[in-house]
Every structure is written in structure tokens, then in C-alpha cells.
Short mmCIF file of C-alpha atoms in Angstrom, two decimals:
data_model
loop_
_atom_site.label_atom_id
_atom_site.label_comp_id
_atom_site.label_asym_id
_atom_site.label_seq_id
_atom_site.Cartn_x
_atom_site.Cartn_y
_atom_site.Cartn_z
CA UNK T 1 -34.07 -3.48 -2.72
CA UNK T 2 -30.78 -4.18 -4.44
CA UNK T 3 -28.72 -1.28 -2.98
CA UNK T 4 -25.91 -0.29 -5.13
CA UNK T 5 -25.18 -2.57 -8.34
CA UNK T 6 -22.36 -2.41 -10.72
CA UNK T 7 -22.16 -3.67 -14.24
CA UNK T 8 -19.87 -5.60 -15.53
CA UNK T 9 -18.33 -7.37 -12.51
CA UNK T 10 -15.03 -8.23 -14.61
CA UNK T 11 -13.77 -6.84 -17.83
CA UNK T 12 -10.46 -7.26 -19.82
CA UNK T 13 -9.54 -4.43 -22.14
CA UNK T 14 -6.54 -3.89 -24.45
CA UNK T 15 -4.74 -0.72 -24.42
CA UNK T 16 -6.32 2.05 -26.29
CA UNK T 17 -9.87 0.46 -26.09
CA UNK T 18 -12.78 2.29 -24.36
CA UNK T 19 -15.56 1.26 -22.10
CA UNK T 20 -18.19 2.49 -19.58
CA UNK T 21 -18.87 1.08 -16.20
CA UNK T 22 -22.55 1.49 -14.83
CA UNK T 23 -23.48 2.29 -11.28
CA UNK T 24 -27.05 1.94 -10.33
CA UNK T 25 -28.54 2.85 -6.74
CA UNK T 26 -32.30 2.18 -5.83
CA UNK T 27 -32.12 4.23 -2.54
CA UNK T 28 -32.89 7.70 -3.89
CA UNK T 29 -29.51 8.88 -2.89
CA UNK T 30 -28.30 12.43 -4.10
CA UNK T 31 -24.67 11.79 -3.78
CA UNK T 32 -22.79 9.13 -5.83
CA UNK T 33 -19.02 8.37 -6.09
CA UNK T 34 -16.53 6.30 -8.00
CA UNK T 35 -13.44 5.02 -6.24
CA UNK T 36 -10.54 2.86 -7.43
CA UNK T 37 -8.61 0.31 -5.26
CA UNK T 38 -5.17 -0.87 -6.06
CA UNK T 39 -3.32 -3.84 -4.24
CA UNK T 40 -2.26 -2.74 -0.84
CA UNK T 41 -3.95 0.47 -1.09
CA UNK T 42 -7.12 2.02 0.29
CA UNK T 43 -9.76 3.21 -2.02
CA UNK T 44 -9.08 6.62 -3.78
CA UNK T 45 -11.64 8.99 -5.08
CA UNK T 46 -11.94 9.35 -8.88
CA UNK T 47 -15.03 11.50 -9.48
CA UNK T 48 -18.21 12.17 -7.65
CA UNK T 49 -21.54 13.80 -8.06
CA UNK T 50 -23.95 15.63 -5.67
CA UNK T 51 -26.89 15.58 -7.93
CA UNK T 52 -28.38 14.74 -11.36
CA UNK T 53 -26.40 16.64 -14.00
CA UNK T 54 -23.60 17.52 -11.72
CA UNK T 55 -19.96 15.98 -11.47
CA UNK T 56 -16.86 16.98 -9.77
CA UNK T 57 -13.24 15.79 -9.81
CA UNK T 58 -11.83 13.63 -7.00
CA UNK T 59 -8.14 12.64 -6.07
CA UNK T 60 -7.23 10.76 -9.26
CA UNK T 61 -9.48 11.90 -12.19
CA UNK T 62 -7.09 11.70 -15.14
CA UNK T 63 -8.15 9.38 -18.01
CA UNK T 64 -11.74 9.03 -16.60
CA UNK T 65 -14.95 10.85 -17.45
CA UNK T 66 -18.24 10.70 -15.78
CA UNK T 67 -21.98 11.38 -16.29
CA UNK T 68 -25.00 11.49 -14.07
CA UNK T 69 -27.87 11.85 -16.48
CA UNK T 70 -30.41 10.06 -14.11
CA UNK T 71 -30.37 10.49 -10.33
CA UNK T 72 -30.07 6.76 -9.83
CA UNK T 73 -27.27 6.15 -12.34
CA UNK T 74 -23.60 7.14 -12.42
CA UNK T 75 -21.51 6.19 -15.30
CA UNK T 76 -17.65 5.89 -15.39
CA UNK T 77 -15.89 6.10 -18.90
CA UNK T 78 -12.44 5.25 -19.86
CA UNK T 79 -11.83 6.78 -23.34
CA UNK T 80 -8.36 5.18 -24.01
CA UNK T 81 -7.61 2.58 -21.45
CA UNK T 82 -4.01 2.24 -20.14
CA UNK T 83 -2.44 -0.56 -18.04
CA UNK T 84 -2.09 1.90 -15.28
CA UNK T 85 -6.08 1.58 -15.18
CA UNK T 86 -6.05 -1.95 -14.20
CA UNK T 87 -7.79 -1.94 -10.72
CA UNK T 88 -11.04 -2.75 -8.90
CA UNK T 89 -13.48 0.12 -9.30
CA UNK T 90 -16.22 0.59 -6.56
CA UNK T 91 -19.26 2.92 -6.72
CA UNK T 92 -20.83 4.34 -3.62
CA UNK T 93 -23.94 6.28 -2.93
CA UNK T 94 -25.04 8.41 0.24
CA UNK T 95 -28.09 10.42 1.17
CA UNK T 96 -27.91 14.15 1.41
CA UNK T 97 -30.21 13.99 4.57
CA UNK T 98 -28.98 15.64 7.78
CA UNK T 99 -27.30 13.01 9.99
CA UNK T 100 -26.52 10.76 7.04
CA UNK T 101 -22.96 9.88 7.06
CA UNK T 102 -22.70 6.31 5.42
CA UNK T 103 -21.68 5.56 2.03
CA UNK T 104 -23.07 2.49 0.59
CA UNK T 105 -20.77 0.45 -1.70
CA UNK T 106 -21.36 -1.70 -4.63
CA UNK T 107 -19.52 -5.07 -5.12
CA UNK T 108 -16.81 -3.71 -7.45
CA UNK T 109 -15.75 -4.16 -11.18
CA UNK T 110 -12.46 -5.82 -11.62
CA UNK T 111 -10.83 -4.33 -14.78
CA UNK T 112 -7.66 -5.54 -16.43
CA UNK T 113 -5.96 -3.60 -19.24
CA UNK T 114 -3.27 -5.51 -21.14
CA UNK F 1 -3.18 13.06 -2.73
CA UNK F 2 -3.62 12.39 0.91
CA UNK F 3 -4.09 8.98 2.45
CA UNK F 4 -4.27 8.28 6.12
CA UNK F 5 -1.62 6.50 7.88
CA UNK F 6 -3.09 3.39 9.28
CA UNK F 7 -1.38 0.75 11.36
CA UNK F 8 -0.64 -2.07 11.64
CA UNK F 9 -0.47 -3.11 8.20
CA UNK F 10 -1.49 -6.92 9.28
CA UNK F 11 -2.21 -8.62 12.25
CA UNK F 12 -1.88 -12.38 13.07
CA UNK F 13 -3.92 -13.21 16.16
CA UNK F 14 -5.38 -16.20 18.09
CA UNK F 15 -9.24 -16.48 18.33
CA UNK F 16 -10.38 -14.73 21.46
CA UNK F 17 -7.75 -12.17 21.40
CA UNK F 18 -8.38 -8.46 21.41
CA UNK F 19 -7.47 -6.41 18.33
CA UNK F 20 -6.35 -2.71 18.20
CA UNK F 21 -5.85 -0.66 15.08
CA UNK F 22 -5.31 3.18 14.57
CA UNK F 23 -5.31 5.85 11.89
CA UNK F 24 -3.60 9.21 11.95
CA UNK F 25 -3.81 12.15 9.45
CA UNK F 26 -2.04 15.40 8.79
CA UNK F 27 -5.52 17.03 8.28
CA UNK F 28 -8.38 17.30 10.44
CA UNK F 29 -11.59 15.47 9.62
CA UNK F 30 -15.26 16.13 10.77
CA UNK F 31 -16.21 12.44 10.45
CA UNK F 32 -14.29 9.33 10.97
CA UNK F 33 -15.52 5.99 9.69
CA UNK F 34 -14.24 2.50 10.01
CA UNK F 35 -15.30 -0.06 7.22
CA UNK F 36 -14.60 -3.79 6.78
CA UNK F 37 -14.06 -5.40 3.49
CA UNK F 38 -14.12 -8.98 2.89
CA UNK F 39 -12.67 -10.68 -0.28
CA UNK F 40 -14.47 -9.94 -3.56
CA UNK F 41 -16.93 -7.50 -2.03
CA UNK F 42 -17.27 -3.67 -1.32
CA UNK F 43 -16.56 -2.15 2.05
CA UNK F 44 -19.22 -2.20 4.76
CA UNK F 45 -19.49 0.39 7.41
CA UNK F 46 -18.93 -0.74 10.90
CA UNK F 47 -18.87 2.50 12.96
CA UNK F 48 -19.17 6.28 12.42
CA UNK F 49 -17.94 8.91 14.58
CA UNK F 50 -19.15 12.53 14.30
CA UNK F 51 -17.57 14.38 17.25
CA UNK F 52 -13.97 14.86 18.49
CA UNK F 53 -13.67 12.71 21.81
CA UNK F 54 -16.50 10.52 21.00
CA UNK F 55 -16.42 6.86 21.88
CA UNK F 56 -18.88 4.59 20.11
CA UNK F 57 -19.49 0.83 20.37
CA UNK F 58 -21.22 -1.53 18.12
CA UNK F 59 -21.10 -5.10 19.75
CA UNK F 60 -17.71 -6.08 20.15
CA UNK F 61 -16.16 -3.13 18.27
CA UNK F 62 -15.36 0.19 19.95
CA UNK F 63 -13.96 3.19 18.20
CA UNK F 64 -12.84 6.70 19.16
CA UNK F 65 -12.68 9.95 17.35
CA UNK F 66 -9.40 11.64 18.61
CA UNK F 67 -9.71 14.99 20.53
CA UNK F 68 -7.40 16.64 17.74
CA UNK F 69 -9.74 15.39 14.85
CA UNK F 70 -6.59 13.91 13.32
CA UNK F 71 -6.76 10.39 14.69
CA UNK F 72 -9.06 7.49 15.38
CA UNK F 73 -8.67 3.78 16.79
CA UNK F 74 -10.64 0.71 16.49
CA UNK F 75 -10.70 -2.02 18.97
CA UNK F 76 -12.31 -5.58 18.49
CA UNK F 77 -12.83 -7.56 21.64
CA UNK F 78 -12.66 -11.40 21.67
CA UNK F 79 -11.89 -11.90 18.14
CA UNK F 80 -13.99 -14.68 16.23
CA UNK F 81 -13.22 -16.30 12.93
CA UNK F 82 -15.61 -14.26 10.86
CA UNK F 83 -13.74 -11.10 11.99
CA UNK F 84 -11.11 -11.96 9.28
CA UNK F 85 -10.84 -9.25 6.61
CA UNK F 86 -9.45 -5.94 5.80
CA UNK F 87 -10.40 -2.84 7.99
CA UNK F 88 -10.20 0.48 6.68
CA UNK F 89 -10.31 3.78 8.31
CA UNK F 90 -11.75 6.71 6.39
CA UNK F 91 -12.10 10.62 7.15
CA UNK F 92 -14.51 12.87 5.63
CA UNK F 93 -14.51 16.73 5.99
CA UNK F 94 -18.04 17.63 4.74
CA UNK F 95 -21.25 15.63 4.01
CA UNK F 96 -20.88 15.68 0.13
CA UNK F 97 -17.35 14.93 -0.09
CA UNK F 98 -15.65 11.57 -0.88
CA UNK F 99 -13.93 9.59 1.59
CA UNK F 100 -10.16 9.63 2.41
CA UNK F 101 -9.14 6.06 3.20
CA UNK F 102 -6.03 4.42 4.97
CA UNK F 103 -4.32 1.53 3.40
CA UNK F 104 -6.09 -1.04 5.63
CA UNK F 105 -5.17 -3.53 8.37
CA UNK F 106 -5.35 -7.10 7.25
CA UNK F 107 -6.66 -9.12 10.17
CA UNK F 108 -5.88 -12.90 10.04
CA UNK F 109 -7.12 -15.15 12.85
CA UNK F 110 -5.55 -18.32 13.82
CA UNK F 111 -7.76 -20.87 15.43
#
């Protein structure tokens, strides 16, 4: 039982390049989330999904796209990377069950855009 | 976008001391959570609070959900070296929503 895993762990991109971050969870959770964390800041919500085939915008969605084609996977895409997208990206998942409040976080992906 | 006001920003304490940190918001939340983050890792849940006025303990940790639903505090008693890390408060309005995080309290323990 791996929990929430993220691929890759580190990546360096040049401005204008594209990439996809993969998040996978094996807990059969309905809800999944993408956050970014900048130095000295708390995590900020980028996009989230309440089920397979659904996505919604969070607090800072500009420059990102997401897809949830399978329940266990949530992809975060950067079409044209910018230096302002240098950050640590965290994925999280959560059960929709009554009384379930905890979001489980992955280990993060550290992205540098030069 | 809203972020929670978390204080203090950092704390330098001696091993064995008690620690207190708090979080305030201009908006109400239905759930308050406290997470700890170690270097190079994702946040891990410490305590979740579901009702206004609730006081909950988890070992040496105690947290309270403010009666106005706009604030919460976390206390750590008798700190030990493994308590070092960054502590985040987070608020949630409804079950499917993402979390709104504070900027964190960096706890440093001097032996």
C-alpha cells in the first residue's frame, strides 16, 4: 500500500517547455487535489477533482491544466512553463466517506523553470 | 486568494518547553486541521477539529477549534527533538473542497 505517489521527484524545464506531473493513489479515494508550495508560503490549491472525469479550479489555476481519466490518477500539465511556476508541487487525495476529513499528501515534485 | 494568518512565523525553544501557535481567518470554516511537514516531504495530519469549541488531544498535542469558527490553536507539551519541523494550520469549508493553509510555524528546538 503505497498511498499517494508522485512522478517525477525533480524536474528542470526551460521557459516555454511543457510537462506533465503524475499523481497516483491506491486508496480508492474519490477526491484528488494539486497544490503548489512556494518558499515561506503555505500550500495553495491549483485544481481539484471530485471524481473520475471531473475537474475544478482552485485558487491559482492559471497556466495549468488537469485531467482525471482514471479514478486513481490525477495529472497536472504545464503547457508553456514560466519561471513563476518554479515551485514544489504536492498531490493529495481524500475519501468522500462520511466523517473522512484527512487529505493524504504525496512526497512532492520539485520543479525548476529556467 | 485567502490564506490564514498563522503565528508565530518561527519559534526557537529549549527541549522540554511547551509550544503554542495559532491561526486566524477572516472567513469561517467547518473543519480546522493541523499538519506537520518535515524537510523534503509532504504534510502529515496531526489533529482534525470538526466542531466549534472542540478541544482535541493527540498525545502531547492539543488543539482547539475557536467558538467563532475563525480561529484555532495548537499546543505541544514537553517538546522533544523530533518535534522540529514546520506546522501548518488549514481550514476547510466543505468535504470536497481543497484546504486553505496558513504560512506555517517553523519550530526549532535547541538541545
